Amino acid sequence: MSAEPAPSSAALPDGRSAQELLAELRELRAGDAPTRGGHTFAYVYDAGLPGLDELAGAAYGAFATVNGLDPTVFPSVGRLENEVVGAVSALLGVPGAQGTFTSGGTESILLAVKTARDHARAVRGVTRPQLVLPSTAHAAFHKAAHYLGVETVVVPVSPENFRADAEAVTAAITDRTVLVVASAPSYAHGVMDPVPEIAAAAAERGVLCHVDACIGGWFLPFLRRTGRTVAAFDLSVPGVTSLSVDLHKYGYADKGASVILYRDGELRRHQYFAHAGWPGYPVVNPTMQGTKSAGLLAQAWAVLRHIGDDGYTALARRVADAADRLVPGLRAVEGIRVLGEPSGSLVAFTVTDADGAPDLSLVLHLADEMRERGWYLQPQLSYDGLPPNLHLTLTPATGDRVEALLADLGPALKAARTAGPLTVDPGLVQLAAELDPDALTPEEVAGVLAFAGLGEGAGLPARMAPVLALLDALPGRLKERLLTEFVGTLFRI
């Protein structure tokens, strides 16, 4: 019997050499924003320490094939996680605190919300759970609430200092509240919420309180060791029942590495998922993931122990010193207003017009002008009375570039002022206000994206200001629908 003819196409091409494949990967990376060198002020955290990337990579490789699903089969996983979580607890916890290593801040937050939901159901009989959070709380809380069937109750923040209003948070707590959130600091503006006041209000009503310290958890305690004043925010604060901290931020481990820490093991128990009602092996998952490589855990363990307490204190001092140069430098530029009082590592600033009002066009043009000069500053759109702005994440590596950044900022702002105002067709804005995002057909969404310059296959425009100005003018739900569809065009298959 003759063999079947070869297919005309294959899922994969013929095998290629390791050298060729690695060369292609390096070529692909060349088109990305740089993750090292201090020019990208968002998404990446660079300690600027020689050899650290190589250590993380080698540690990951040593454990890449180890399955973190079952520490009874791979006991090394249990030891590494106990030591990583133990280090976090020693810095941010209290006696009896227990926690878990996770894949990142989003997973840590998901687990905190799940724990609060299940705890409130078991202890207080809450069946229609609510989550109370300031408007500046990270979007991951809304994601968690969406996934887990929890209603969000959003409390506006002060438009002067961008901190959560403890009295407003207190007033929003009801018998249905399962969790109250505070940030240390908030991502958008880098300011600290009044954690003690918020935690006390939650405790008075018997409600759990989570502190999102994904950004500040591994930075602020070491900043305190340099002699700077840092407001209380960790589990030592009465009423704080859980806390998340990302080690892939100011721990300088590779992504993703985070820890969720609880005041005690009784709380952590509600985080776990267990199932024995099937014919396979009994399942117990501490996190959202089941099977997972232990490589990320191993590299985080290695990085933490390599840098050590003194090393992290020195790195925190470098970041704070950079902020001491950056913030006054920004404030010295006419038309720039720093938002709030940064806690030391995140800075947000807006650009104002001749009358001193925040100017969206100037903010977005400035972002484009700085990108043309080799800098990535993260644009953030206006929201609920809070001004559009540019966000900067300071690390030791970016801190070394503060003077160069400020030197380019003046000419870039001058160019932004000559670029002219961004205008959005009022008729389009009116039409958008009347649209039901959920009722739009794919063709209608494609038409709006094409109008914005984001049609399928068009790629990203060289200047993002016109696109972002349009998004800023659209209602929130429509904005979400368009962004969802646009990201879908980037993953075409």
Coordinates of C-alpha atoms in Angstrom, one line a residue:
M1 CA 0.0 0.0 0.0
S2 CA 1.5 3.4 -1.0
A3 CA 2.3 6.0 1.6
E4 CA 0.0 9.0 2.1
P5 CA 1.2 12.0 0.1
A6 CA 3.0 14.7 2.1
P7 CA 0.7 17.6 3.1
S8 CA 1.1 20.7 1.1
S9 CA 1.7 22.8 4.2
A10 CA 2.9 22.1 7.7
A11 CA 2.2 23.5 11.1
L12 CA 5.9 24.1 11.5
P13 CA 8.7 24.6 9.0
D14 CA 11.7 22.3 8.8
G15 CA 13.8 22.3 11.9
R16 CA 16.5 25.0 12.1
S17 CA 19.7 25.3 14.0
A18 CA 19.8 26.8 17.5
Q19 CA 22.2 29.5 16.3
E20 CA 19.7 30.6 13.5
L21 CA 16.8 30.6 15.9
L22 CA 18.6 32.6 18.6
A23 CA 19.7 35.1 16.0
E24 CA 16.1 35.6 14.8
L25 CA 15.0 36.1 18.4
R26 CA 17.7 38.8 18.9
E27 CA 16.5 40.5 15.7
L28 CA 12.9 40.5 17.0
R29 CA 14.0 42.0 20.3
A30 CA 15.8 44.8 18.5
G31 CA 12.4 46.3 17.5
D32 CA 11.2 46.5 21.2
A33 CA 11.6 49.3 23.7
P34 CA 14.9 48.7 25.5
T35 CA 14.6 46.9 28.9
R36 CA 18.1 47.9 30.0
G37 CA 20.0 51.2 29.8
G38 CA 17.5 53.5 31.6
H39 CA 15.5 55.0 28.7
T40 CA 12.2 53.2 29.3
F41 CA 10.4 54.7 32.2
A42 CA 7.6 52.1 32.5
Y43 CA 7.2 48.3 32.5
V44 CA 10.8 47.4 33.3
Y45 CA 12.8 47.5 36.5
D46 CA 16.6 47.6 36.0
A47 CA 18.9 47.5 39.0
G48 CA 21.8 48.4 36.8
L49 CA 23.9 45.7 38.5
P50 CA 26.4 43.8 36.4
G51 CA 25.8 40.0 36.3
L52 CA 22.3 40.1 37.7
D53 CA 20.6 39.1 34.5
E54 CA 23.0 36.3 34.0
L55 CA 22.4 35.0 37.5
A56 CA 18.6 35.1 37.1
G57 CA 18.9 33.3 33.8
A58 CA 21.1 30.6 35.1
A59 CA 18.9 30.1 38.2
Y60 CA 15.9 29.9 36.0
G61 CA 17.6 27.3 33.8
A62 CA 18.5 25.1 36.7
F63 CA 14.8 24.8 37.7
A64 CA 13.1 25.3 34.3
T65 CA 12.0 21.7 34.1
V66 CA 10.9 21.4 37.7
N67 CA 7.1 21.3 38.1
G68 CA 6.0 23.6 40.9
L69 CA 2.6 21.8 41.0
D70 CA 3.6 19.3 43.6
P71 CA 6.2 20.1 46.3
T72 CA 5.9 16.5 47.7
V73 CA 7.5 15.3 44.4
F74 CA 9.9 18.2 44.1
P75 CA 10.7 19.2 47.7
S76 CA 13.1 21.9 46.5
V77 CA 10.0 23.9 45.5
G78 CA 8.8 24.0 49.1
R79 CA 12.1 25.1 50.4
L80 CA 12.6 27.8 47.9
E81 CA 9.1 29.2 48.4
N82 CA 9.3 29.1 52.2
E83 CA 12.6 31.1 52.0
V84 CA 11.2 33.7 49.5
V85 CA 7.9 34.1 51.4
G86 CA 9.8 34.1 54.7
A87 CA 12.0 37.0 53.5
V88 CA 8.9 39.0 52.5
S89 CA 7.3 38.2 55.9
A90 CA 10.4 39.3 57.8
L91 CA 10.2 42.7 56.0
L92 CA 6.5 43.3 55.8
G93 CA 4.7 40.7 58.0
V94 CA 3.9 39.9 61.6
P95 CA 4.4 36.8 63.6
G96 CA 2.2 34.0 62.2
A97 CA 1.9 35.6 58.8
Q98 CA 1.7 33.2 55.9
G99 CA 1.9 33.7 52.1
T100 CA 2.4 32.3 48.6
F101 CA 4.7 32.9 45.7
T102 CA 2.7 33.9 42.6
S103 CA 3.3 34.9 38.9
G104 CA 2.8 38.6 39.4
G105 CA 0.7 41.4 41.0
T106 CA -2.4 40.5 39.1
E107 CA -2.4 36.9 40.4
S108 CA -1.7 38.1 43.9
I109 CA -4.6 40.5 43.7
L110 CA -6.9 37.9 42.2
L111 CA -6.1 35.6 45.2
A112 CA -6.6 38.4 47.7
V113 CA -10.1 39.0 46.3
K114 CA -10.9 35.3 46.2
T115 CA -9.8 34.9 49.8
A116 CA -11.9 37.9 50.9
R117 CA -15.0 36.6 49.0
D118 CA -14.7 33.1 50.4
H119 CA -13.9 34.3 53.9
A120 CA -16.9 36.6 54.0
R121 CA -19.2 33.9 52.8
A122 CA -17.9 31.4 55.4
V123 CA -17.7 33.7 58.4
R124 CA -20.3 36.4 57.7
G125 CA -22.7 34.7 55.3
V126 CA -22.2 37.3 52.5
T127 CA -23.6 36.1 49.2
R128 CA -23.6 39.3 47.2
P129 CA -20.0 40.5 47.8
Q130 CA -18.8 44.0 47.3
L131 CA -15.2 45.4 46.9
V132 CA -14.6 48.9 48.1
L133 CA -11.7 50.6 46.4
P134 CA -10.4 54.1 45.5
S135 CA -10.5 55.1 41.9
T136 CA -6.7 55.0 41.8
A137 CA -6.6 51.3 42.8
H138 CA -5.0 49.1 40.1
A139 CA -7.2 47.8 37.3
A140 CA -6.3 44.3 38.4
F141 CA -8.9 44.6 41.2
H142 CA -11.6 45.3 38.7
K143 CA -10.3 42.3 36.7
A144 CA -10.5 40.1 39.8
A145 CA -14.0 41.3 40.7
H146 CA -15.1 40.6 37.1
Y147 CA -13.7 37.1 37.2
L148 CA -14.9 36.3 40.7
G149 CA -18.4 37.8 40.6
V150 CA -17.7 40.6 43.1
E151 CA -19.3 44.0 42.7
T152 CA -17.0 47.0 42.8
V153 CA -17.8 50.2 44.7
V154 CA -15.4 52.9 43.5
V155 CA -14.7 55.9 45.7
P156 CA -13.2 59.1 44.1
V157 CA -9.9 60.3 45.4
S158 CA -8.8 63.9 46.2
P159 CA -8.1 65.9 43.0
E160 CA -5.5 67.9 44.9
N161 CA -3.3 65.1 46.3
F162 CA -4.7 62.0 44.5
R163 CA -4.8 60.0 47.8
A164 CA -7.8 57.9 48.8
D165 CA -10.3 59.7 51.0
A166 CA -10.5 57.6 54.2
E167 CA -13.8 59.1 55.2
A168 CA -15.4 58.4 51.8
V169 CA -14.0 54.8 51.9
T170 CA -15.5 54.4 55.4
A171 CA -18.9 55.7 54.2
A172 CA -18.9 53.2 51.3
I173 CA -18.5 50.1 53.5
T174 CA -21.7 48.1 53.9
D175 CA -22.7 44.7 55.3
R176 CA -21.9 43.3 51.8
T177 CA -18.3 44.6 51.7
V178 CA -15.8 41.7 51.7
L179 CA -12.6 43.7 51.1
V180 CA -11.4 47.3 51.3
V181 CA -8.3 48.3 49.3
A182 CA -5.5 50.8 49.8
S183 CA -2.4 51.4 47.7
A184 CA 1.2 51.8 48.8
P185 CA 1.7 53.7 46.6
S186 CA -0.8 53.9 43.7
Y187 CA 0.6 53.2 40.3
A188 CA -0.9 56.1 38.5
H189 CA 0.5 58.9 40.6
G190 CA 2.9 57.3 43.0
V191 CA 1.3 58.6 46.1
M192 CA 0.6 56.7 49.4
D193 CA -3.0 56.2 50.5
P194 CA -3.8 56.7 54.2
V195 CA -3.4 53.0 55.0
P196 CA -3.9 53.2 58.8
E197 CA -7.1 55.1 58.6
I198 CA -8.6 52.9 55.9
A199 CA -7.5 49.7 57.7
A200 CA -9.0 50.9 60.9
A201 CA -12.4 51.7 59.2
A202 CA -12.4 48.2 57.7
A203 CA -11.5 46.5 61.0
E204 CA -14.3 48.4 62.8
R205 CA -16.8 46.8 60.5
G206 CA -15.2 43.3 60.6
V207 CA -14.1 43.6 56.9
L208 CA -10.7 42.5 55.5
C209 CA -8.3 45.2 54.2
H210 CA -5.8 44.5 51.4
V211 CA -2.8 46.8 50.8
D212 CA -1.6 46.8 47.2
A213 CA 2.1 47.2 47.8
C214 CA 3.1 45.6 44.5
I215 CA 5.1 48.7 43.6
G216 CA 6.3 49.8 47.0
G217 CA 6.5 46.7 49.1
W218 CA 10.1 45.9 48.3
F219 CA 11.2 49.5 48.0
L220 CA 9.7 51.5 50.8
P221 CA 11.1 49.5 53.8
F222 CA 14.6 49.8 52.4
L223 CA 13.9 53.5 51.7
R224 CA 13.1 53.8 55.4
R225 CA 16.5 52.3 56.2
T226 CA 18.2 55.2 54.4
G227 CA 16.7 57.5 57.1
R228 CA 13.8 58.8 55.0
T229 CA 10.3 59.0 56.5
V230 CA 7.9 56.3 55.1
A231 CA 4.3 56.1 56.2
A232 CA 3.2 52.8 57.8
F233 CA 1.5 50.4 55.3
D234 CA 2.4 46.8 56.0
L235 CA 0.8 44.0 58.1
S236 CA 2.1 45.7 61.3
V237 CA -0.7 48.3 60.7
P238 CA -3.8 47.2 62.7
G239 CA -6.6 46.1 60.4
V240 CA -4.4 45.3 57.4
T241 CA -5.1 41.6 56.7
S242 CA -3.3 41.0 53.4
L243 CA -0.6 42.6 51.3
S244 CA 0.8 42.0 47.8
V245 CA 4.4 42.8 46.8
D246 CA 6.0 42.2 43.4
L247 CA 9.6 40.9 43.5
H248 CA 9.9 41.6 39.7
K249 CA 9.6 45.3 40.4
Y250 CA 11.9 46.7 43.1
G251 CA 13.1 43.2 44.0
Y252 CA 14.7 43.2 40.5
A253 CA 13.8 39.6 39.8
D254 CA 12.7 38.6 36.3
K255 CA 9.0 38.7 35.6
G256 CA 6.9 37.2 36.9
A257 CA 7.5 37.0 40.6
S258 CA 5.2 38.2 43.4
V259 CA 4.1 37.3 46.9
I260 CA 0.7 37.5 48.5
L261 CA 1.0 37.7 52.3
Y262 CA -1.8 37.2 54.9
R263 CA -1.9 38.0 58.6
D264 CA -2.4 34.3 59.4
G265 CA -2.9 30.8 58.0
E266 CA -6.6 30.8 58.6
L267 CA -7.0 33.6 56.0
R268 CA -4.7 31.9 53.5
R269 CA -6.7 28.7 53.7
H270 CA -9.5 30.5 51.8
Q271 CA -7.1 31.2 48.9
Y272 CA -6.5 27.5 48.1
F273 CA -8.5 25.4 45.7
A274 CA -8.8 21.6 46.4
H275 CA -10.8 19.0 44.4
A276 CA -11.0 15.3 45.0
G277 CA -14.2 14.6 43.0
W278 CA -12.6 13.1 39.9
P279 CA -10.8 9.9 39.1
G280 CA -7.4 11.6 38.7
Y281 CA -4.9 12.7 41.4
P282 CA -6.3 14.8 44.3
V283 CA -5.8 18.4 43.3
V284 CA -4.6 21.2 45.7
N285 CA -3.7 24.5 44.1
P286 CA -2.5 27.3 46.3
T287 CA -2.6 29.7 43.3
M288 CA -4.6 30.2 40.1
Q289 CA -2.0 28.1 38.3
G290 CA -1.6 24.4 38.5
T291 CA 1.4 23.2 36.6
K292 CA 4.1 25.9 36.5
S293 CA 7.8 26.0 36.1
A294 CA 9.8 26.4 39.3
G295 CA 12.3 28.5 37.3
L296 CA 10.7 31.8 38.2
L297 CA 10.7 30.9 41.9
A298 CA 14.4 29.9 41.7
Q299 CA 15.5 33.0 39.9
A300 CA 13.6 35.2 42.4
W301 CA 15.3 33.3 45.3
A302 CA 18.7 33.8 43.8
V303 CA 18.3 37.5 43.0
L304 CA 17.0 38.3 46.5
R305 CA 19.9 36.5 48.2
H306 CA 22.5 37.9 45.8
I307 CA 21.5 41.6 46.4
G308 CA 20.8 41.2 50.1
D309 CA 19.6 43.8 52.7
D310 CA 22.5 46.2 52.2
G311 CA 22.3 45.9 48.5
Y312 CA 18.6 46.8 48.4
T313 CA 19.2 49.7 50.8
A314 CA 21.8 51.1 48.5
L315 CA 19.5 50.6 45.5
A316 CA 16.7 52.4 47.3
R317 CA 19.0 55.3 48.1
R318 CA 19.9 55.6 44.4
V319 CA 16.3 55.7 43.4
A320 CA 15.4 58.3 46.0
D321 CA 18.4 60.4 45.1
A322 CA 17.2 60.3 41.5
A323 CA 13.7 61.5 42.5
D324 CA 15.4 64.3 44.5
R325 CA 16.9 65.5 41.2
L326 CA 14.0 64.7 38.9
V327 CA 11.1 66.2 40.8
P328 CA 12.6 69.7 41.3
G329 CA 13.9 69.5 37.7
L330 CA 10.4 68.9 36.4
R331 CA 8.9 71.6 38.6
A332 CA 11.5 74.1 37.3
V333 CA 10.1 73.6 33.7
E334 CA 7.5 76.2 32.9
G335 CA 4.1 74.5 32.2
I336 CA 4.9 71.2 34.0
R337 CA 3.0 70.3 37.2
V338 CA 4.0 67.3 39.3
L339 CA 0.9 65.5 40.6
G340 CA 0.7 64.9 44.3
E341 CA 3.7 64.2 46.5
P342 CA 5.6 61.2 45.0
S343 CA 6.6 58.5 47.6
G344 CA 10.0 58.1 46.0
S345 CA 10.0 55.9 42.9
L346 CA 7.0 56.9 40.7
V347 CA 6.4 60.4 39.4
A348 CA 3.5 61.7 37.3
F349 CA 3.3 65.1 35.8
T350 CA 0.9 67.0 33.6
V351 CA 1.5 69.8 31.1
T352 CA -0.5 73.0 31.4
D353 CA -1.7 75.7 28.9
A354 CA -1.2 79.4 29.2
D355 CA -4.0 79.6 31.8
G356 CA -2.5 76.8 34.0
A357 CA -5.0 74.2 33.0
P358 CA -3.9 70.6 32.1
D359 CA -3.6 70.4 28.3
L360 CA -4.2 66.9 26.8
S361 CA -2.7 67.9 23.5
L362 CA 0.6 69.0 25.1
V363 CA 0.8 65.9 27.3
L364 CA 0.4 63.6 24.3
H365 CA 2.6 65.5 21.9
L366 CA 5.3 65.6 24.6
A367 CA 5.1 61.8 24.9
D368 CA 5.6 61.5 21.1
E369 CA 8.4 64.1 21.1
M370 CA 10.3 62.3 23.9
R371 CA 9.9 59.0 22.2
E372 CA 11.5 60.4 19.1
R373 CA 14.4 61.4 21.3
G374 CA 14.7 57.8 22.6
W375 CA 12.7 58.1 25.8
Y376 CA 9.5 56.2 26.7
L377 CA 7.3 58.1 29.2
Q378 CA 3.9 56.4 29.7
P379 CA 0.9 58.5 28.7
Q380 CA -2.1 58.3 31.1
L381 CA -5.5 59.7 30.0
S382 CA -7.8 61.9 32.0
Y383 CA -10.3 60.2 34.3
D384 CA -13.1 61.4 36.4
G385 CA -11.7 64.9 36.8
L386 CA -8.1 63.7 37.2
P387 CA -5.8 65.3 34.6
P388 CA -4.0 63.5 31.7
N389 CA -0.3 63.0 32.5
L390 CA 3.0 61.3 31.8
H391 CA 4.1 58.5 34.2
L392 CA 7.7 57.8 35.1
T393 CA 9.0 54.8 36.9
L394 CA 12.4 55.4 38.5
T395 CA 14.9 52.6 38.9
P396 CA 18.7 52.8 39.6
A397 CA 19.3 52.6 35.8
T398 CA 16.8 55.3 34.9
G399 CA 18.1 57.4 37.8
D400 CA 21.4 57.6 36.1
R401 CA 19.7 59.3 33.1
V402 CA 17.8 62.0 35.0
E403 CA 19.9 64.9 33.8
A404 CA 19.8 63.7 30.2
L405 CA 16.1 63.3 30.4
L406 CA 15.6 66.8 31.7
A407 CA 17.9 68.2 29.0
D408 CA 15.7 66.7 26.3
L409 CA 12.5 67.7 28.0
G410 CA 12.8 71.4 27.3
P411 CA 13.3 71.1 23.5
A412 CA 10.6 68.4 23.4
L413 CA 8.1 70.5 25.2
K414 CA 8.9 73.4 22.9
A415 CA 8.2 71.2 19.9
A416 CA 5.0 69.9 21.5
R417 CA 3.7 73.5 21.9
T418 CA 4.3 74.1 18.2
A419 CA 2.5 70.9 17.1
G420 CA -0.9 72.5 17.6
P421 CA -4.0 71.3 19.4
L422 CA -5.4 67.8 18.8
T423 CA -9.0 68.0 17.7
V424 CA -11.6 65.3 17.8
D425 CA -14.7 65.6 15.6
P426 CA -17.5 66.7 17.9
G427 CA -20.0 64.8 15.7
L428 CA -18.0 61.6 16.3
V429 CA -17.9 62.2 20.0
Q430 CA -21.7 62.8 20.1
L431 CA -22.2 59.6 18.0
A432 CA -20.0 57.6 20.3
A433 CA -21.9 58.8 23.4
E434 CA -25.0 57.2 21.9
L435 CA -23.5 53.9 20.9
D436 CA -24.0 50.7 22.9
P437 CA -20.5 49.1 22.9
D438 CA -21.9 45.6 23.4
A439 CA -24.2 45.9 20.4
L440 CA -21.6 47.0 17.9
T441 CA -20.9 44.6 15.0
P442 CA -17.3 43.7 14.2
E443 CA -17.6 45.7 11.0
E444 CA -18.6 48.8 12.9
V445 CA -15.8 48.4 15.4
A446 CA -13.3 48.0 12.5
G447 CA -14.6 51.2 11.0
V448 CA -14.0 53.2 14.1
L449 CA -10.5 51.7 14.5
A450 CA -9.7 52.5 10.9
F451 CA -10.9 56.1 11.5
A452 CA -8.5 56.2 14.5
G453 CA -5.6 55.0 12.4
L454 CA -5.6 51.5 14.0
G455 CA -7.1 49.5 11.2
E456 CA -6.2 45.8 10.9
G457 CA -2.7 45.5 9.4
A458 CA -2.0 49.2 9.8
G459 CA 0.3 48.6 12.7
L460 CA 1.0 51.4 15.3
P461 CA 1.2 54.9 13.9
A462 CA 4.5 56.8 14.3
R463 CA 2.8 59.3 16.6
M464 CA 0.3 58.1 19.0
A465 CA -1.1 61.5 20.1
P466 CA -4.1 61.6 17.7
V467 CA -5.1 58.1 18.6
L468 CA -4.9 58.7 22.3
A469 CA -6.7 62.0 22.0
L470 CA -9.6 60.2 20.4
L471 CA -9.6 57.5 23.1
D472 CA -9.6 60.2 25.8
A473 CA -12.8 61.7 24.3
L474 CA -14.7 58.4 24.2
P475 CA -17.0 56.9 26.9
G476 CA -15.2 54.3 29.1
R477 CA -17.1 51.3 27.9
L478 CA -16.6 52.1 24.2
K479 CA -13.0 52.8 24.9
E480 CA -12.6 49.3 26.4
R481 CA -14.4 47.7 23.5
L482 CA -12.2 49.4 20.9
L483 CA -9.0 48.6 22.8
T484 CA -10.1 44.9 23.1
E485 CA -10.7 44.7 19.4
F486 CA -7.4 46.5 18.6
V487 CA -5.3 44.2 20.7
G488 CA -7.1 41.3 19.0
T489 CA -5.8 42.5 15.7
L490 CA -2.2 42.2 17.0
F491 CA -2.8 38.5 17.7
R492 CA -4.3 37.6 14.4
I493 CA -4.5 33.8 14.8

